[in-house]
XYZ file of C-alpha atoms in Angstrom:
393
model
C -22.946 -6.581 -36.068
C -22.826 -10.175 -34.684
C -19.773 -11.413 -32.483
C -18.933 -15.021 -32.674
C -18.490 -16.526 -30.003
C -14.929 -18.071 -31.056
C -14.101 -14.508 -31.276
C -14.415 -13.413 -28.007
C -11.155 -12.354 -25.805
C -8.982 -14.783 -24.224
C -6.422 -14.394 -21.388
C -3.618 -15.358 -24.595
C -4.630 -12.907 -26.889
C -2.995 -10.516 -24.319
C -0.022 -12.067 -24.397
C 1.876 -10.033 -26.830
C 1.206 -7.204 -24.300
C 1.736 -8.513 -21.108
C 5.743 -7.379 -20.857
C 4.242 -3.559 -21.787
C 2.025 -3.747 -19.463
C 4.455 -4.594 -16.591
C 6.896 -1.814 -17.747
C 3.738 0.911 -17.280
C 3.012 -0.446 -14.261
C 6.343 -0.367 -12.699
C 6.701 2.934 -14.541
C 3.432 4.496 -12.395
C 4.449 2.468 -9.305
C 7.732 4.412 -9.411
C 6.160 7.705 -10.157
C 3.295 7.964 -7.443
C 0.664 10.806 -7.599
C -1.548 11.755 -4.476
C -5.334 12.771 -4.833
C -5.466 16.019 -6.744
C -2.158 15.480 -7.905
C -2.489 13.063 -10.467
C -0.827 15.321 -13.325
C 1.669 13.380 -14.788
C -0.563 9.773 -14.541
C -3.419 11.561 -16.196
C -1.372 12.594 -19.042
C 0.268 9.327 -19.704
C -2.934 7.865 -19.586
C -4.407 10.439 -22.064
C -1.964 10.481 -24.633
C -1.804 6.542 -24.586
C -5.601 6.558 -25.421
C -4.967 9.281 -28.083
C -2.464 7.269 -29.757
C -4.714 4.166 -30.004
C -7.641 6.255 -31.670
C -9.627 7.208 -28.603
C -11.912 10.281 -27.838
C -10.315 11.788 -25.344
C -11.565 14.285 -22.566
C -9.111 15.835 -20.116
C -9.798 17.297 -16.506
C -12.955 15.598 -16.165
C -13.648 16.325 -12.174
C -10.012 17.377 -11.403
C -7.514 15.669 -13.299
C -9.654 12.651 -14.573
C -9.861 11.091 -17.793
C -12.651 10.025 -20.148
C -12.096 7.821 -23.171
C -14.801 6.733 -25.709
C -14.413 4.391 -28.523
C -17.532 3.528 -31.362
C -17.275 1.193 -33.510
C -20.504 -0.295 -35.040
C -24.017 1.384 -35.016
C -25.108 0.577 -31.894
C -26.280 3.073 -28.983
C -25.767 0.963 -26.225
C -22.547 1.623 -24.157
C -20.334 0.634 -21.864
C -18.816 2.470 -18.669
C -15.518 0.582 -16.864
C -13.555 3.070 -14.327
C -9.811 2.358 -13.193
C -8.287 5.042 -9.900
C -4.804 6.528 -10.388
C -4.189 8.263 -7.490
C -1.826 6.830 -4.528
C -1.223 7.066 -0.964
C 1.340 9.108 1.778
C 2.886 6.204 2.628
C 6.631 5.794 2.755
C 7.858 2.404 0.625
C 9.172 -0.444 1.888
C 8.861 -3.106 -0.460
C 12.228 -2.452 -1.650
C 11.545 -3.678 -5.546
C 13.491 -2.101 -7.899
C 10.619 -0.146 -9.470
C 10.028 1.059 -5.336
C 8.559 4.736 -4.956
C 10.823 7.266 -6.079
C 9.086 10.182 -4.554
C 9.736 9.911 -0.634
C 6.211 9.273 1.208
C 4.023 8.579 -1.465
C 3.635 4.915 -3.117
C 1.009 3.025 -4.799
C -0.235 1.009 -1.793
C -3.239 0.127 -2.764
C -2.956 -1.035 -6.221
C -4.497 1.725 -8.266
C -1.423 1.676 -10.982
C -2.299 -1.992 -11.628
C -6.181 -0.884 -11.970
C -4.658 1.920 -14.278
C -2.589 -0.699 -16.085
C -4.912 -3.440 -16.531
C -7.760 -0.738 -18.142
C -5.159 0.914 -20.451
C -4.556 -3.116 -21.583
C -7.797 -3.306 -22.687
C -7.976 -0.438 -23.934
C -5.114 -0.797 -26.488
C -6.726 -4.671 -26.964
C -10.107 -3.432 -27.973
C -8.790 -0.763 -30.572
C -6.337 -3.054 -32.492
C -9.540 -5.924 -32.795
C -12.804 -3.602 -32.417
C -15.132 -6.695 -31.860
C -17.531 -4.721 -30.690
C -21.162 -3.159 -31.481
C -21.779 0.170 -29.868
C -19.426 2.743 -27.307
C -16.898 2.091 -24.176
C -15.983 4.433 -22.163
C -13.349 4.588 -19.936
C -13.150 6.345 -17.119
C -9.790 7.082 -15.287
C -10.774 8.958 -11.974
C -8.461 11.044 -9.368
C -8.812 10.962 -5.452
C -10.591 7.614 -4.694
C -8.409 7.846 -1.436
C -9.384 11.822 -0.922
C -12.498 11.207 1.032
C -15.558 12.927 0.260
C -16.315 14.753 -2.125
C -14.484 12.200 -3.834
C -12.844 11.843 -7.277
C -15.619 9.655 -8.390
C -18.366 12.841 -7.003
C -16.688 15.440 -8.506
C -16.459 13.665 -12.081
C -20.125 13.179 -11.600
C -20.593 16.951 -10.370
C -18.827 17.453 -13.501
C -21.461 16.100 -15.854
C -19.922 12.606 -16.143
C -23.047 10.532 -17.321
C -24.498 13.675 -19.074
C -21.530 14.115 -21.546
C -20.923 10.102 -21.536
C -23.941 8.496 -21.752
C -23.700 4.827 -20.922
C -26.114 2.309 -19.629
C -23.744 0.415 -17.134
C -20.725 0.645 -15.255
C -17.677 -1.680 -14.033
C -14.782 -1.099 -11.942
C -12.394 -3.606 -9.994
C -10.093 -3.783 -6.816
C -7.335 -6.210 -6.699
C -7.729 -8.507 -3.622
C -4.959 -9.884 -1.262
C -5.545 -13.380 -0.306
C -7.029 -14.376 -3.285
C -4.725 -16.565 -6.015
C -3.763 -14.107 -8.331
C -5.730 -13.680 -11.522
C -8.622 -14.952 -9.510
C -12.188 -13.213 -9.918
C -14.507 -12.564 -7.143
C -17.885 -11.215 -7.260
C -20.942 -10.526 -5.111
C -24.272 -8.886 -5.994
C -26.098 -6.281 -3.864
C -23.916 -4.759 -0.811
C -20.350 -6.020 -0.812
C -18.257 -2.868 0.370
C -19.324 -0.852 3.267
C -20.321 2.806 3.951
C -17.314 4.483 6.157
C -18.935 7.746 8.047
C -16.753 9.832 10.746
C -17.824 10.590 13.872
C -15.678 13.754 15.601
C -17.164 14.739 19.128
C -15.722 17.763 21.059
C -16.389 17.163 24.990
C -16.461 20.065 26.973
C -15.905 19.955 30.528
C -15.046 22.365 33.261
C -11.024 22.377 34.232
C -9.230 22.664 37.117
C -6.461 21.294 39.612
C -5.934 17.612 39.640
C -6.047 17.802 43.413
C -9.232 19.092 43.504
C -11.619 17.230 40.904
C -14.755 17.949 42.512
C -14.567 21.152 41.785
C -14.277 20.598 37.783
C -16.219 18.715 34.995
C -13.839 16.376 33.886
C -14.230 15.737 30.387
C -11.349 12.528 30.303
C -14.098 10.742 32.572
C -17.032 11.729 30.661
C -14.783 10.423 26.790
C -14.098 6.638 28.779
C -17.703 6.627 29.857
C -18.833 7.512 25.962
C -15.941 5.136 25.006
C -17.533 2.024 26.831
C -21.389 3.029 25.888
C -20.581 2.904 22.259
C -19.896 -0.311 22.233
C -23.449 -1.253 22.924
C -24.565 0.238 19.935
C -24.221 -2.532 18.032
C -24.446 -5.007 20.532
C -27.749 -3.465 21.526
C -28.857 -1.878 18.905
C -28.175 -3.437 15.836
C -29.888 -6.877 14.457
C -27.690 -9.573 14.612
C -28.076 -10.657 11.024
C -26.633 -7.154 10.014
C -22.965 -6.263 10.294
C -21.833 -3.194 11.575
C -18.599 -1.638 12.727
C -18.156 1.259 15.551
C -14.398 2.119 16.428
C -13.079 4.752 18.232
C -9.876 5.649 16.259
C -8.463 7.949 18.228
C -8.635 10.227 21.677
C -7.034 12.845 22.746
C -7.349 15.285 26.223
C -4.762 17.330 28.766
C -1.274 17.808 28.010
C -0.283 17.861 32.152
C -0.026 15.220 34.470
C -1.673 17.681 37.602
C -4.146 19.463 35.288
C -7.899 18.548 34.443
C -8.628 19.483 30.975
C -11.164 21.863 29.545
C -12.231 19.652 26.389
C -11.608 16.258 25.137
C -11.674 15.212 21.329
C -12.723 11.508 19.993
C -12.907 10.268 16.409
C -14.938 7.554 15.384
C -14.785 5.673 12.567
C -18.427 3.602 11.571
C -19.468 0.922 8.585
C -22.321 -0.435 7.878
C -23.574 -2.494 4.510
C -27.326 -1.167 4.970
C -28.574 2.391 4.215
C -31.319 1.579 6.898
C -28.474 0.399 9.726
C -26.759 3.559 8.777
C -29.544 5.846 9.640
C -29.674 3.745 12.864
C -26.168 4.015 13.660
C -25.989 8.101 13.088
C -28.969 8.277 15.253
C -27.706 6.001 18.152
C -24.189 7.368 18.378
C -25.631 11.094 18.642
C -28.278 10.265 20.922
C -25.684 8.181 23.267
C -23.005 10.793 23.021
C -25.332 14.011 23.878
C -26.915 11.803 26.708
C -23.390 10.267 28.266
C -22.364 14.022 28.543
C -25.378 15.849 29.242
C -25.136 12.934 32.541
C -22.165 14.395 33.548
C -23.071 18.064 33.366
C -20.626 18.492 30.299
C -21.743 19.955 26.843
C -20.711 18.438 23.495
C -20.104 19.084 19.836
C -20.396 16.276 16.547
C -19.614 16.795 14.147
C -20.807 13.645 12.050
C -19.672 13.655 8.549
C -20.918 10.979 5.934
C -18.595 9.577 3.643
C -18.483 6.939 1.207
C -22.077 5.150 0.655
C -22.315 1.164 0.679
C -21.524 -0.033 -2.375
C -24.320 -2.202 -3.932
C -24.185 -4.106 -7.030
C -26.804 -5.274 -9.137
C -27.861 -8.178 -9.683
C -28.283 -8.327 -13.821
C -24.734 -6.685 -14.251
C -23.119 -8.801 -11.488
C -24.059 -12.195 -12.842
C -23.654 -10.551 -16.310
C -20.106 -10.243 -15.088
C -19.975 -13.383 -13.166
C -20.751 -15.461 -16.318
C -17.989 -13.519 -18.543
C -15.314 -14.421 -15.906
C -16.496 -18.017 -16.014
C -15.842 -17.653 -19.507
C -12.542 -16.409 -19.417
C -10.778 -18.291 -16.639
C -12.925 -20.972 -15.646
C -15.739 -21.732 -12.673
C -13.064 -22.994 -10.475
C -10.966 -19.348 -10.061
C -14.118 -17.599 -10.094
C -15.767 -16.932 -6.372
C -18.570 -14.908 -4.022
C -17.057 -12.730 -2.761
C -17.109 -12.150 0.894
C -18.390 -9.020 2.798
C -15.697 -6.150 2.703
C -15.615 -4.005 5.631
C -13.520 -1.349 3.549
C -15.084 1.194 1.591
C -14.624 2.585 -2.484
C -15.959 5.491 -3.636
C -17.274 3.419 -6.871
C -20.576 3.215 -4.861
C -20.992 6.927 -6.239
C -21.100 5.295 -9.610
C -23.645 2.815 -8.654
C -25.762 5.331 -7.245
C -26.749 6.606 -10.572
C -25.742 3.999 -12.568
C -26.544 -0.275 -12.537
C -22.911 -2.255 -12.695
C -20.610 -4.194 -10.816
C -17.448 -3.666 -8.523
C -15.310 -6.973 -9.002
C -12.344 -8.506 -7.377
C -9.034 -9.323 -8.763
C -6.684 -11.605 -7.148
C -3.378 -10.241 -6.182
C -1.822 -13.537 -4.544
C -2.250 -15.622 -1.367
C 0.778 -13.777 0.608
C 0.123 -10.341 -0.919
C 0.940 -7.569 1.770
C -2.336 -5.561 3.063
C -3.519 -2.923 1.463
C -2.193 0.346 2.236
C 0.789 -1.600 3.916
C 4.515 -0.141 3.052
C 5.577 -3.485 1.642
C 2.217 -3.903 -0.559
C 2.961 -4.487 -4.140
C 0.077 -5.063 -7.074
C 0.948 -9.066 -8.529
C 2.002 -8.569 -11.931
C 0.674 -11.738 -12.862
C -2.934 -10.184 -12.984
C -2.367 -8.007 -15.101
C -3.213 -9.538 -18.816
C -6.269 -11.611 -16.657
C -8.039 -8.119 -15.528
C -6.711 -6.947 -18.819
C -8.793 -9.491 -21.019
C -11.931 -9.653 -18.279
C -12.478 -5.620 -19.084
C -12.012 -6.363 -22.884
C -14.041 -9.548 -23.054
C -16.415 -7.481 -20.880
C -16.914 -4.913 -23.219
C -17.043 -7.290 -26.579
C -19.708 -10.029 -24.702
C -21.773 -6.503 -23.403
C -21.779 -4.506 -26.522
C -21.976 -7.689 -28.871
């Protein structure tokens, strides 16, 4: 089975669509779902696949969802992943499809990535231009933290039970026009680890300090020396991030505490500069209180890896957007401190992590008054469907 190349997907053929998909997008925006939680989303999803012919799988690693299509005789096959879940956040955007569950709202987008892969989805069974399997891949908890939703659908046999020789997923970017594409092979989202250390001084009267092990001293000291890490520590052509997010000691004005707590938050876009960074920040932090006759706990917990695309998929990718919407709205991406627990994917798998516009003045992420552009919908819509057809022709 031979595609033509007239008959690939353009951004039009989604136009019929395009007021649907803004209803189920407002719909899931309305109806928010944390990690775990994602009960009602996950059934929407699943019984919108059904309808449209899919194989589907419930409760794939929690609540997630896995849809396959054939059509054709080909074995090759497709993987492309969308994240339902959304954050404890309380709304302020103050849209008419706003939150209606108090402290929880789609604030980072993930009912437009749901919306723009169930668009495709419906696209690709009503024209079938295709030559082999997609799979779709609707996963819980991408804000949970490790394990992840995207680990525990993998712990869950993922790419045993669905084969498939690549996979795609995409973010939706503030500050880029929306409907733009950007892409980047090899690292382009970094690795976020946590750092907790437990100092543990000696206490006492305020009045009398030398006769204590004062562990406030001893967390400013560590405070200041971890910012040489990597300043000192780390090549200059690498990027690296160490930030002490928080620190906490003593509850009275006149009292020394026993203990004081620090949490650390560190990225890094290098598996080597990782290493490096785990090793430095122990060896500092046992050394800064071991100088100050205090003991210490860390507790130093690894979470999302970098994510890394390759280089075949990528400008696979890179040429089907070029395709679709022109050279001029597609872009490099630029390095993305934040981190996505797709990078589990692309551990076992070769794909790509794209981009999507989502306006010049788009709130933050994970701000109250963030909203996913509407606009982008039918273009992320007919990049995963063109995608699939240009992959699997």
């Amino acid at each position: 089975m031979t595609v033509l190349d007239n008959a690939y997907t353009r951004v039009s053929d989604l136009a019929d669509l395009e007021a649907e998909l803004v209803e189920t997008r407002r719909y899931l925006h309305a109806h928010p779902e944390l990690s775990f939680e994602e009960v009602q989303t996950a059934r929407m999803v699943a019984e919108k696949l059904e309808s449209w012919g899919y194989e589907v799988t419930r409760n794939v690693g929690g609540h997630g969802v896995v849809a396959r299509l054939t059509v054709g005789e080909s074995k090759k096959s497709i993987g492309i992943r969308a994240d339902m879940d959304a954050l404890p956040i309380l709304e302020e955007t103050g849209a008419d499809y706003a939150s209606t569950v108090p402290g929880k709202m789609h604030a980072c987008g993930h009912d437009g990535h749901t919306t723009v892969l169930l668009g495709a989805a419906q696209h690709l069974a009503r024209t079938r231009r295709f030559n082999g399997t997609v799979t779709l891949i609707f996963q819980p908890a991408e804000e949970s933290g490790r394990p992840s939703g995207a680990q525990r659908m993998i712990d869950d046999g993922l790419f045993e039970r669905f084969p498939i020789d690549a996979i795609f997923g995409l973010h939706n970017h503030p500050g880029a026009p929306e409907g733009a594409l950007l892409l980047r092979s090899g690292p382009m989202m970094a690795s976020a680890d946590t750092a907790r250390i437990t100092i543990k001084g000696k206490g006492g009267h305020a009045s009398r300090p030398h006769l204590t092990i004062d562990p406030v001293v001893v967390a400013c000291n560590l405070v200041v020396a971890l910012q040489t890490v990597v300043a000192r520590n780390i090549d200059p052509t690498q990027t690296a991030v160490v930030t002490v997010g928080t620190i906490h000691a003593g509850e009275a004005v006149n009292v020394i505490p026993e203990y004081a707590k620090l949490a650390i938050s560190i990225r890094s876009f290098d598996a080597g500069i990782r290493d490096l960074l785990q090793e430095r920040i122990t060896k500092l932090t046992n050394s800064v209180a071991e100088g100050f006759g205090a003991s210490v706990e860390i507790d130093y917990e690894r979470g999302y890896p970098v994510v890394v695309n390759s280089e075949e998929e990528t400008e696979f990718a890179r040429a089907v957007a070029e395709e679709l919407i022109g050279s001029d709205n597609v872009s490099t991406c630029h390095l993305i401190p934040g981190s996505e627990d797709f990078a589990c994917f692309l551990e076992h798998k070769p794909g790509s992590f794209l981009r999507l516009g989502n306006g010049m003045n788009s709130a933050i992420l994970h701000s109250a008054k963030y909203d996913f552009a509407d606009a982008s919908l039918t273009v992320g819509a007919a990049m995963w469907a063109r995608l699939t057809e240009r992959y699997l022709a």
